[in-house]
Amino acid sequence: MKVTELITVTALTAVMSGPALSQQQSNLHRYVSFFKYSSAAMKAMTETPQDRSVGARQLAEGVGGKVDSIYFLPLGGEYDGFVISDLPDELAAGATYMTTQATGNFERLQAMPLMNAEQFKAVMEKAKQVKGGYSPPTGTTTPAR
């Protein structure tokens, strides 16, 4: 199993065991953001140890969201950690991504929306509704207009 797959499974397990009902009631959308610190950031953190969760929480709150949890992966690899947050919308998610990326302290950032089982079932139902009007590139028929 690749490190990315293991991290994703760990993140999804944490999300699914979390408070799914509060997410539905608050109209916030859940995201997972994976990060890899730059060498300069790692050097600074080892010279001056600090609680990095404070900055992440402030950033999420600044766009009207909240951090659910933060996990660090101290043995290195593809990512150094991930944040699970509840944000109002894609604009807020984009703003947190851009703000974080602009610091130059990260080699890599990847943010993805998360869904609970009920939300994912709704996606499957929607896909079932629209698939009849879609013709794949390898299809031999042209979709009706």
JSON list of C-alpha atoms in Angstrom, two decimals, residues 1-140:
[
{"chain": "A", "resi": 1, "resn": "MET", "atom": "CA", "xyz": [0.00, 0.00, 0.00]},
{"chain": "A", "resi": 2, "resn": "LYS", "atom": "CA", "xyz": [1.41, 3.41, -0.98]},
{"chain": "A", "resi": 3, "resn": "VAL", "atom": "CA", "xyz": [1.95, 6.04, 1.72]},
{"chain": "A", "resi": 4, "resn": "THR", "atom": "CA", "xyz": [-0.65, 8.30, 0.09]},
{"chain": "A", "resi": 5, "resn": "GLU", "atom": "CA", "xyz": [-3.26, 5.53, 0.20]},
{"chain": "A", "resi": 6, "resn": "LEU", "atom": "CA", "xyz": [-2.45, 4.83, 3.85]},
{"chain": "A", "resi": 7, "resn": "ILE", "atom": "CA", "xyz": [-2.73, 8.52, 4.74]},
{"chain": "A", "resi": 8, "resn": "THR", "atom": "CA", "xyz": [-6.02, 8.80, 2.87]},
{"chain": "A", "resi": 9, "resn": "VAL", "atom": "CA", "xyz": [-7.45, 5.76, 4.65]},
{"chain": "A", "resi": 10, "resn": "THR", "atom": "CA", "xyz": [-6.31, 7.17, 8.00]},
{"chain": "A", "resi": 11, "resn": "ALA", "atom": "CA", "xyz": [-7.88, 10.55, 7.24]},
{"chain": "A", "resi": 12, "resn": "LEU", "atom": "CA", "xyz": [-11.14, 9.03, 6.07]},
{"chain": "A", "resi": 13, "resn": "THR", "atom": "CA", "xyz": [-11.31, 6.78, 9.13]},
{"chain": "A", "resi": 14, "resn": "ALA", "atom": "CA", "xyz": [-10.86, 9.81, 11.36]},
{"chain": "A", "resi": 15, "resn": "VAL", "atom": "CA", "xyz": [-13.55, 11.71, 9.46]},
{"chain": "A", "resi": 16, "resn": "MET", "atom": "CA", "xyz": [-16.05, 8.87, 9.44]},
{"chain": "A", "resi": 17, "resn": "SER", "atom": "CA", "xyz": [-15.65, 8.29, 13.16]},
{"chain": "A", "resi": 18, "resn": "GLY", "atom": "CA", "xyz": [-16.11, 12.02, 13.82]},
{"chain": "A", "resi": 19, "resn": "PRO", "atom": "CA", "xyz": [-19.31, 13.99, 14.38]},
{"chain": "A", "resi": 20, "resn": "ALA", "atom": "CA", "xyz": [-21.05, 13.64, 11.00]},
{"chain": "A", "resi": 21, "resn": "LEU", "atom": "CA", "xyz": [-24.32, 15.01, 12.33]},
{"chain": "A", "resi": 22, "resn": "SER", "atom": "CA", "xyz": [-22.80, 18.30, 13.46]},
{"chain": "A", "resi": 23, "resn": "GLN", "atom": "CA", "xyz": [-21.33, 18.74, 9.96]},
{"chain": "A", "resi": 24, "resn": "GLN", "atom": "CA", "xyz": [-24.76, 18.34, 8.36]},
{"chain": "A", "resi": 25, "resn": "GLN", "atom": "CA", "xyz": [-26.45, 20.72, 10.78]},
{"chain": "A", "resi": 26, "resn": "SER", "atom": "CA", "xyz": [-23.89, 23.50, 10.46]},
{"chain": "A", "resi": 27, "resn": "ASN", "atom": "CA", "xyz": [-23.81, 23.73, 6.63]},
{"chain": "A", "resi": 28, "resn": "LEU", "atom": "CA", "xyz": [-20.03, 23.57, 6.73]},
{"chain": "A", "resi": 29, "resn": "HIS", "atom": "CA", "xyz": [-18.19, 21.40, 4.24]},
{"chain": "A", "resi": 30, "resn": "ARG", "atom": "CA", "xyz": [-15.45, 19.02, 5.35]},
{"chain": "A", "resi": 31, "resn": "TYR", "atom": "CA", "xyz": [-12.02, 19.11, 3.70]},
{"chain": "A", "resi": 32, "resn": "VAL", "atom": "CA", "xyz": [-8.76, 17.26, 4.20]},
{"chain": "A", "resi": 33, "resn": "SER", "atom": "CA", "xyz": [-5.54, 19.12, 3.41]},
{"chain": "A", "resi": 34, "resn": "PHE", "atom": "CA", "xyz": [-2.27, 17.22, 3.14]},
{"chain": "A", "resi": 35, "resn": "PHE", "atom": "CA", "xyz": [0.97, 19.15, 3.57]},
{"chain": "A", "resi": 36, "resn": "LYS", "atom": "CA", "xyz": [4.72, 18.71, 3.19]},
{"chain": "A", "resi": 37, "resn": "TYR", "atom": "CA", "xyz": [6.90, 21.31, 4.94]},
{"chain": "A", "resi": 38, "resn": "SER", "atom": "CA", "xyz": [9.85, 22.94, 3.16]},
{"chain": "A", "resi": 39, "resn": "SER", "atom": "CA", "xyz": [13.36, 22.29, 4.48]},
{"chain": "A", "resi": 40, "resn": "ALA", "atom": "CA", "xyz": [13.51, 25.89, 5.75]},
{"chain": "A", "resi": 41, "resn": "ALA", "atom": "CA", "xyz": [10.27, 25.42, 7.69]},
{"chain": "A", "resi": 42, "resn": "MET", "atom": "CA", "xyz": [11.55, 22.16, 9.22]},
{"chain": "A", "resi": 43, "resn": "LYS", "atom": "CA", "xyz": [14.76, 23.89, 10.25]},
{"chain": "A", "resi": 44, "resn": "ALA", "atom": "CA", "xyz": [12.86, 26.75, 11.87]},
{"chain": "A", "resi": 45, "resn": "MET", "atom": "CA", "xyz": [10.56, 24.38, 13.75]},
{"chain": "A", "resi": 46, "resn": "THR", "atom": "CA", "xyz": [13.46, 22.33, 15.11]},
{"chain": "A", "resi": 47, "resn": "GLU", "atom": "CA", "xyz": [15.26, 25.49, 16.23]},
{"chain": "A", "resi": 48, "resn": "THR", "atom": "CA", "xyz": [12.11, 26.94, 17.84]},
{"chain": "A", "resi": 49, "resn": "PRO", "atom": "CA", "xyz": [9.59, 24.18, 18.65]},
{"chain": "A", "resi": 50, "resn": "GLN", "atom": "CA", "xyz": [6.01, 25.42, 18.58]},
{"chain": "A", "resi": 51, "resn": "ASP", "atom": "CA", "xyz": [2.39, 24.28, 18.42]},
{"chain": "A", "resi": 52, "resn": "ARG", "atom": "CA", "xyz": [1.58, 24.56, 14.70]},
{"chain": "A", "resi": 53, "resn": "SER", "atom": "CA", "xyz": [-2.10, 23.76, 15.28]},
{"chain": "A", "resi": 54, "resn": "VAL", "atom": "CA", "xyz": [-2.70, 27.29, 16.57]},
{"chain": "A", "resi": 55, "resn": "GLY", "atom": "CA", "xyz": [-1.96, 28.88, 13.17]},
{"chain": "A", "resi": 56, "resn": "ALA", "atom": "CA", "xyz": [-4.11, 26.34, 11.32]},
{"chain": "A", "resi": 57, "resn": "ARG", "atom": "CA", "xyz": [-7.03, 26.98, 13.68]},
{"chain": "A", "resi": 58, "resn": "GLN", "atom": "CA", "xyz": [-6.69, 30.75, 13.31]},
{"chain": "A", "resi": 59, "resn": "LEU", "atom": "CA", "xyz": [-6.64, 30.46, 9.52]},
{"chain": "A", "resi": 60, "resn": "ALA", "atom": "CA", "xyz": [-9.79, 28.30, 9.42]},
{"chain": "A", "resi": 61, "resn": "GLU", "atom": "CA", "xyz": [-11.60, 30.60, 11.86]},
{"chain": "A", "resi": 62, "resn": "GLY", "atom": "CA", "xyz": [-10.59, 33.60, 9.73]},
{"chain": "A", "resi": 63, "resn": "VAL", "atom": "CA", "xyz": [-12.71, 32.27, 6.85]},
{"chain": "A", "resi": 64, "resn": "GLY", "atom": "CA", "xyz": [-15.63, 31.24, 9.06]},
{"chain": "A", "resi": 65, "resn": "GLY", "atom": "CA", "xyz": [-14.59, 27.63, 9.55]},
{"chain": "A", "resi": 66, "resn": "LYS", "atom": "CA", "xyz": [-13.00, 25.42, 12.16]},
{"chain": "A", "resi": 67, "resn": "VAL", "atom": "CA", "xyz": [-10.34, 22.77, 12.37]},
{"chain": "A", "resi": 68, "resn": "ASP", "atom": "CA", "xyz": [-11.65, 19.37, 13.39]},
{"chain": "A", "resi": 69, "resn": "SER", "atom": "CA", "xyz": [-8.27, 17.69, 13.79]},
{"chain": "A", "resi": 70, "resn": "ILE", "atom": "CA", "xyz": [-4.63, 17.87, 12.79]},
{"chain": "A", "resi": 71, "resn": "TYR", "atom": "CA", "xyz": [-2.36, 14.87, 12.41]},
{"chain": "A", "resi": 72, "resn": "PHE", "atom": "CA", "xyz": [1.39, 14.99, 11.92]},
{"chain": "A", "resi": 73, "resn": "LEU", "atom": "CA", "xyz": [3.43, 12.24, 10.30]},
{"chain": "A", "resi": 74, "resn": "PRO", "atom": "CA", "xyz": [6.82, 12.65, 12.02]},
{"chain": "A", "resi": 75, "resn": "LEU", "atom": "CA", "xyz": [8.68, 9.93, 10.13]},
{"chain": "A", "resi": 76, "resn": "GLY", "atom": "CA", "xyz": [8.60, 11.82, 6.84]},
{"chain": "A", "resi": 77, "resn": "GLY", "atom": "CA", "xyz": [7.43, 10.48, 3.53]},
{"chain": "A", "resi": 78, "resn": "GLU", "atom": "CA", "xyz": [5.22, 12.04, 0.92]},
{"chain": "A", "resi": 79, "resn": "TYR", "atom": "CA", "xyz": [3.46, 14.28, 3.47]},
{"chain": "A", "resi": 80, "resn": "ASP", "atom": "CA", "xyz": [4.31, 15.62, 6.92]},
{"chain": "A", "resi": 81, "resn": "GLY", "atom": "CA", "xyz": [0.69, 15.76, 8.05]},
{"chain": "A", "resi": 82, "resn": "PHE", "atom": "CA", "xyz": [-2.90, 16.59, 7.29]},
{"chain": "A", "resi": 83, "resn": "VAL", "atom": "CA", "xyz": [-5.66, 18.85, 8.58]},
{"chain": "A", "resi": 84, "resn": "ILE", "atom": "CA", "xyz": [-9.34, 17.98, 8.63]},
{"chain": "A", "resi": 85, "resn": "SER", "atom": "CA", "xyz": [-11.41, 21.15, 8.66]},
{"chain": "A", "resi": 86, "resn": "ASP", "atom": "CA", "xyz": [-14.97, 22.32, 8.24]},
{"chain": "A", "resi": 87, "resn": "LEU", "atom": "CA", "xyz": [-15.22, 25.36, 5.95]},
{"chain": "A", "resi": 88, "resn": "PRO", "atom": "CA", "xyz": [-18.20, 27.34, 4.65]},
{"chain": "A", "resi": 89, "resn": "ASP", "atom": "CA", "xyz": [-17.55, 26.77, 0.93]},
{"chain": "A", "resi": 90, "resn": "GLU", "atom": "CA", "xyz": [-15.00, 26.39, -1.86]},
{"chain": "A", "resi": 91, "resn": "LEU", "atom": "CA", "xyz": [-14.08, 30.08, -1.69]},
{"chain": "A", "resi": 92, "resn": "ALA", "atom": "CA", "xyz": [-13.03, 29.66, 1.94]},
{"chain": "A", "resi": 93, "resn": "ALA", "atom": "CA", "xyz": [-11.15, 26.45, 1.07]},
{"chain": "A", "resi": 94, "resn": "GLY", "atom": "CA", "xyz": [-9.39, 28.22, -1.81]},
{"chain": "A", "resi": 95, "resn": "ALA", "atom": "CA", "xyz": [-8.49, 31.18, 0.39]},
{"chain": "A", "resi": 96, "resn": "THR", "atom": "CA", "xyz": [-6.93, 28.96, 3.04]},
{"chain": "A", "resi": 97, "resn": "TYR", "atom": "CA", "xyz": [-5.00, 27.07, 0.34]},
{"chain": "A", "resi": 98, "resn": "MET", "atom": "CA", "xyz": [-3.68, 30.26, -1.27]},
{"chain": "A", "resi": 99, "resn": "THR", "atom": "CA", "xyz": [-2.80, 31.85, 2.07]},
{"chain": "A", "resi": 100, "resn": "THR", "atom": "CA", "xyz": [-0.90, 28.76, 3.16]},
{"chain": "A", "resi": 101, "resn": "GLN", "atom": "CA", "xyz": [0.86, 28.27, -0.18]},
{"chain": "A", "resi": 102, "resn": "ALA", "atom": "CA", "xyz": [1.91, 31.94, -0.33]},
{"chain": "A", "resi": 103, "resn": "THR", "atom": "CA", "xyz": [4.03, 31.54, 2.82]},
{"chain": "A", "resi": 104, "resn": "GLY", "atom": "CA", "xyz": [6.61, 29.50, 0.94]},
{"chain": "A", "resi": 105, "resn": "ASN", "atom": "CA", "xyz": [6.84, 27.13, 3.92]},
{"chain": "A", "resi": 106, "resn": "PHE", "atom": "CA", "xyz": [5.38, 24.15, 2.12]},
{"chain": "A", "resi": 107, "resn": "GLU", "atom": "CA", "xyz": [6.82, 22.00, -0.66]},
{"chain": "A", "resi": 108, "resn": "ARG", "atom": "CA", "xyz": [3.43, 20.48, -1.38]},
{"chain": "A", "resi": 109, "resn": "LEU", "atom": "CA", "xyz": [-0.20, 21.09, -0.45]},
{"chain": "A", "resi": 110, "resn": "GLN", "atom": "CA", "xyz": [-3.21, 19.10, -1.54]},
{"chain": "A", "resi": 111, "resn": "ALA", "atom": "CA", "xyz": [-6.76, 19.89, -0.42]},
{"chain": "A", "resi": 112, "resn": "MET", "atom": "CA", "xyz": [-9.76, 17.68, -1.13]},
{"chain": "A", "resi": 113, "resn": "PRO", "atom": "CA", "xyz": [-13.41, 17.79, -0.12]},
{"chain": "A", "resi": 114, "resn": "LEU", "atom": "CA", "xyz": [-14.62, 14.89, 2.01]},
{"chain": "A", "resi": 115, "resn": "MET", "atom": "CA", "xyz": [-18.04, 13.25, 2.15]},
{"chain": "A", "resi": 116, "resn": "ASN", "atom": "CA", "xyz": [-19.68, 10.99, 4.67]},
{"chain": "A", "resi": 117, "resn": "ALA", "atom": "CA", "xyz": [-21.44, 7.81, 3.53]},
{"chain": "A", "resi": 118, "resn": "GLU", "atom": "CA", "xyz": [-24.83, 9.53, 3.17]},
{"chain": "A", "resi": 119, "resn": "GLN", "atom": "CA", "xyz": [-23.40, 12.31, 1.01]},
{"chain": "A", "resi": 120, "resn": "PHE", "atom": "CA", "xyz": [-21.51, 9.83, -1.16]},
{"chain": "A", "resi": 121, "resn": "LYS", "atom": "CA", "xyz": [-24.70, 7.83, -1.70]},
{"chain": "A", "resi": 122, "resn": "ALA", "atom": "CA", "xyz": [-26.39, 11.03, -2.90]},
{"chain": "A", "resi": 123, "resn": "VAL", "atom": "CA", "xyz": [-23.53, 11.45, -5.42]},
{"chain": "A", "resi": 124, "resn": "MET", "atom": "CA", "xyz": [-24.08, 7.91, -6.68]},
{"chain": "A", "resi": 125, "resn": "GLU", "atom": "CA", "xyz": [-27.80, 8.60, -7.07]},
{"chain": "A", "resi": 126, "resn": "LYS", "atom": "CA", "xyz": [-27.09, 11.78, -9.02]},
{"chain": "A", "resi": 127, "resn": "ALA", "atom": "CA", "xyz": [-24.62, 9.93, -11.26]},
{"chain": "A", "resi": 128, "resn": "LYS", "atom": "CA", "xyz": [-27.26, 7.30, -11.94]},
{"chain": "A", "resi": 129, "resn": "GLN", "atom": "CA", "xyz": [-29.67, 10.06, -13.05]},
{"chain": "A", "resi": 130, "resn": "VAL", "atom": "CA", "xyz": [-27.27, 11.76, -15.46]},
{"chain": "A", "resi": 131, "resn": "LYS", "atom": "CA", "xyz": [-25.39, 8.80, -16.95]},
{"chain": "A", "resi": 132, "resn": "GLY", "atom": "CA", "xyz": [-28.04, 8.17, -19.61]},
{"chain": "A", "resi": 133, "resn": "GLY", "atom": "CA", "xyz": [-27.25, 11.51, -21.29]},
{"chain": "A", "resi": 134, "resn": "TYR", "atom": "CA", "xyz": [-23.50, 10.99, -21.40]},
{"chain": "A", "resi": 135, "resn": "SER", "atom": "CA", "xyz": [-21.54, 9.37, -24.19]},
{"chain": "A", "resi": 136, "resn": "PRO", "atom": "CA", "xyz": [-17.93, 8.50, -23.33]},
{"chain": "A", "resi": 137, "resn": "PRO", "atom": "CA", "xyz": [-15.12, 9.31, -25.76]},
{"chain": "A", "resi": 138, "resn": "THR", "atom": "CA", "xyz": [-14.96, 5.65, -26.71]},
{"chain": "A", "resi": 139, "resn": "GLY", "atom": "CA", "xyz": [-18.73, 5.50, -27.29]},
{"chain": "A", "resi": 140, "resn": "THR", "atom": "CA", "xyz": [-20.10, 4.90, -30.76]}
]
